[in-house]
């Protein structure tokens, strides 16, 4: 996609970038891990033909559905912890910490 023609910071540019990032996050979550334990497909991820395949899947006029991108059998992580704390002065903090299965 020629992002320079869409305009820096335009809604169209942001839309295409978000769609590309969704695909990148799927690759990160399903294909990457500690190289001592996982064979990371670095060559595939850097391959221009692979990038072309992803680009062809992106519809610049329709938001994609992340769940449709996830490989079969790759569900939501079960390694999530959340806690909220409020002190006597009313100050509050909420923390959510999640590990991807391959990184736990």
PDB file of C-alpha atoms in Angstrom:
ATOM      1  CA  UNK A   1       0.000   0.000   0.000  1.00  0.00           C
ATOM      2  CA  UNK A   2       1.376   3.417  -0.927  1.00  0.00           C
ATOM      3  CA  UNK A   3       0.917   5.016   2.484  1.00  0.00           C
ATOM      4  CA  UNK A   4       2.443   8.292   1.300  1.00  0.00           C
ATOM      5  CA  UNK A   5      -0.550   8.770  -1.010  1.00  0.00           C
ATOM      6  CA  UNK A   6      -3.025   8.143   1.793  1.00  0.00           C
ATOM      7  CA  UNK A   7      -1.612  10.960   3.891  1.00  0.00           C
ATOM      8  CA  UNK A   8       0.415  10.874   7.081  1.00  0.00           C
ATOM      9  CA  UNK A   9      -1.836  10.172  10.042  1.00  0.00           C
ATOM     10  CA  UNK A  10      -4.964   9.895   7.901  1.00  0.00           C
ATOM     11  CA  UNK A  11      -7.698   7.468   8.892  1.00  0.00           C
ATOM     12  CA  UNK A  12      -6.895   5.401   5.791  1.00  0.00           C
ATOM     13  CA  UNK A  13      -3.203   5.164   6.689  1.00  0.00           C
ATOM     14  CA  UNK A  14      -3.943   4.213  10.290  1.00  0.00           C
ATOM     15  CA  UNK A  15      -6.474   1.594   9.139  1.00  0.00           C
ATOM     16  CA  UNK A  16      -3.941  -0.130   6.848  1.00  0.00           C
ATOM     17  CA  UNK A  17      -1.245   0.021   9.534  1.00  0.00           C
ATOM     18  CA  UNK A  18      -3.576  -1.488  12.149  1.00  0.00           C
ATOM     19  CA  UNK A  19      -4.504  -4.328   9.804  1.00  0.00           C
ATOM     20  CA  UNK A  20      -0.807  -5.039   9.119  1.00  0.00           C
ATOM     21  CA  UNK A  21      -0.066  -5.005  12.860  1.00  0.00           C
ATOM     22  CA  UNK A  22      -2.902  -7.475  13.528  1.00  0.00           C
ATOM     23  CA  UNK A  23      -1.206  -9.931  11.169  1.00  0.00           C
ATOM     24  CA  UNK A  24       2.178  -9.268  12.798  1.00  0.00           C
ATOM     25  CA  UNK A  25       0.745  -9.927  16.265  1.00  0.00           C
ATOM     26  CA  UNK A  26      -0.699 -13.241  15.110  1.00  0.00           C
ATOM     27  CA  UNK A  27       2.743 -14.253  13.824  1.00  0.00           C
ATOM     28  CA  UNK A  28       4.353 -13.115  17.063  1.00  0.00           C
ATOM     29  CA  UNK A  29       1.879 -14.977  19.250  1.00  0.00           C
ATOM     30  CA  UNK A  30       1.720 -18.184  17.240  1.00  0.00           C
ATOM     31  CA  UNK A  31       5.184 -18.577  15.723  1.00  0.00           C
ATOM     32  CA  UNK A  32       7.762 -16.961  17.986  1.00  0.00           C
ATOM     33  CA  UNK A  33       9.299 -17.992  21.263  1.00  0.00           C
ATOM     34  CA  UNK A  34      12.511 -18.474  23.157  1.00  0.00           C
ATOM     35  CA  UNK A  35      15.003 -19.662  20.515  1.00  0.00           C
ATOM     36  CA  UNK A  36      16.402 -22.177  23.014  1.00  0.00           C
ATOM     37  CA  UNK A  37      13.070 -24.015  22.816  1.00  0.00           C
ATOM     38  CA  UNK A  38      11.328 -22.852  19.615  1.00  0.00           C
ATOM     39  CA  UNK A  39      12.391 -22.928  15.978  1.00  0.00           C
ATOM     40  CA  UNK A  40      11.494 -19.338  15.044  1.00  0.00           C
ATOM     41  CA  UNK A  41      10.612 -18.994  11.322  1.00  0.00           C
ATOM     42  CA  UNK A  42      12.687 -15.829  10.832  1.00  0.00           C
ATOM     43  CA  UNK A  43      13.345 -16.416   7.127  1.00  0.00           C
ATOM     44  CA  UNK A  44       9.609 -16.821   6.454  1.00  0.00           C
ATOM     45  CA  UNK A  45       8.736 -13.685   8.415  1.00  0.00           C
ATOM     46  CA  UNK A  46      11.282 -11.650   6.432  1.00  0.00           C
ATOM     47  CA  UNK A  47      10.325 -13.126   3.048  1.00  0.00           C
ATOM     48  CA  UNK A  48       8.902 -10.558   0.597  1.00  0.00           C
ATOM     49  CA  UNK A  49       6.490 -13.148  -0.835  1.00  0.00           C
ATOM     50  CA  UNK A  50       5.092 -13.743   2.650  1.00  0.00           C
ATOM     51  CA  UNK A  51       4.657  -9.977   3.061  1.00  0.00           C
ATOM     52  CA  UNK A  52       2.856  -9.909  -0.291  1.00  0.00           C
ATOM     53  CA  UNK A  53       0.503 -12.698   0.861  1.00  0.00           C
ATOM     54  CA  UNK A  54      -0.375 -10.690   3.964  1.00  0.00           C
ATOM     55  CA  UNK A  55      -0.810  -7.481   1.981  1.00  0.00           C
ATOM     56  CA  UNK A  56      -3.253  -9.250  -0.349  1.00  0.00           C
ATOM     57  CA  UNK A  57      -5.365 -10.317   2.661  1.00  0.00           C
ATOM     58  CA  UNK A  58      -5.801  -6.740   3.882  1.00  0.00           C
ATOM     59  CA  UNK A  59      -8.969  -5.039   2.706  1.00  0.00           C
ATOM     60  CA  UNK A  60      -8.396  -1.276   2.932  1.00  0.00           C
ATOM     61  CA  UNK A  61     -12.167  -0.704   3.139  1.00  0.00           C
ATOM     62  CA  UNK A  62     -13.160  -3.258   5.781  1.00  0.00           C
ATOM     63  CA  UNK A  63     -11.873  -3.908   9.280  1.00  0.00           C
ATOM     64  CA  UNK A  64     -10.692  -7.464   9.754  1.00  0.00           C
ATOM     65  CA  UNK A  65     -11.644  -9.803  12.572  1.00  0.00           C
ATOM     66  CA  UNK A  66      -8.643 -10.857  14.668  1.00  0.00           C
ATOM     67  CA  UNK A  67     -10.216 -14.165  15.671  1.00  0.00           C
ATOM     68  CA  UNK A  68     -10.364 -15.156  11.987  1.00  0.00           C
ATOM     69  CA  UNK A  69      -6.578 -14.793  11.760  1.00  0.00           C
ATOM     70  CA  UNK A  70      -5.724 -17.076  14.669  1.00  0.00           C
ATOM     71  CA  UNK A  71      -4.497 -20.563  13.797  1.00  0.00           C
ATOM     72  CA  UNK A  72      -6.871 -23.385  14.719  1.00  0.00           C
ATOM     73  CA  UNK A  73      -6.345 -24.626  18.264  1.00  0.00           C
ATOM     74  CA  UNK A  74      -4.600 -21.443  19.388  1.00  0.00           C
ATOM     75  CA  UNK A  75      -6.936 -20.104  22.061  1.00  0.00           C
ATOM     76  CA  UNK A  76      -6.788 -17.335  24.585  1.00  0.00           C
ATOM     77  CA  UNK A  77      -3.993 -17.574  27.115  1.00  0.00           C
ATOM     78  CA  UNK A  78      -4.884 -18.859  30.584  1.00  0.00           C
ATOM     79  CA  UNK A  79      -1.924 -17.108  32.224  1.00  0.00           C
ATOM     80  CA  UNK A  80      -3.595 -13.810  33.178  1.00  0.00           C
ATOM     81  CA  UNK A  81      -3.517 -12.061  36.543  1.00  0.00           C
ATOM     82  CA  UNK A  82      -5.465  -8.900  37.336  1.00  0.00           C
ATOM     83  CA  UNK A  83      -5.637  -6.875  40.515  1.00  0.00           C
ATOM     84  CA  UNK A  84      -6.987  -3.464  41.496  1.00  0.00           C
ATOM     85  CA  UNK A  85      -5.879  -1.471  44.518  1.00  0.00           C
ATOM     86  CA  UNK A  86      -7.432   1.646  46.083  1.00  0.00           C
ATOM     87  CA  UNK A  87      -5.755   3.429  48.980  1.00  0.00           C
ATOM     88  CA  UNK A  88      -7.271   5.528  51.802  1.00  0.00           C
ATOM     89  CA  UNK A  89      -6.918   8.711  49.721  1.00  0.00           C
ATOM     90  CA  UNK A  90      -8.905   7.259  46.812  1.00  0.00           C
ATOM     91  CA  UNK A  91      -5.896   6.722  44.561  1.00  0.00           C
ATOM     92  CA  UNK A  92      -6.455   3.665  42.383  1.00  0.00           C
ATOM     93  CA  UNK A  93      -4.399   1.430  40.158  1.00  0.00           C
ATOM     94  CA  UNK A  94      -5.422  -1.552  38.047  1.00  0.00           C
ATOM     95  CA  UNK A  95      -2.894  -4.024  36.661  1.00  0.00           C
ATOM     96  CA  UNK A  96      -3.401  -6.826  34.167  1.00  0.00           C
ATOM     97  CA  UNK A  97      -0.488  -9.100  33.344  1.00  0.00           C
ATOM     98  CA  UNK A  98      -0.813 -11.751  30.651  1.00  0.00           C
ATOM     99  CA  UNK A  99       1.754 -14.220  29.332  1.00  0.00           C
ATOM    100  CA  UNK A 100       1.484 -15.698  25.883  1.00  0.00           C
ATOM    101  CA  UNK A 101       1.511 -19.484  26.137  1.00  0.00           C
ATOM    102  CA  UNK A 102       4.807 -19.844  24.274  1.00  0.00           C
ATOM    103  CA  UNK A 103       6.531 -17.308  26.497  1.00  0.00           C
ATOM    104  CA  UNK A 104       5.361 -18.564  29.929  1.00  0.00           C
TER     105      UNK A 104
END
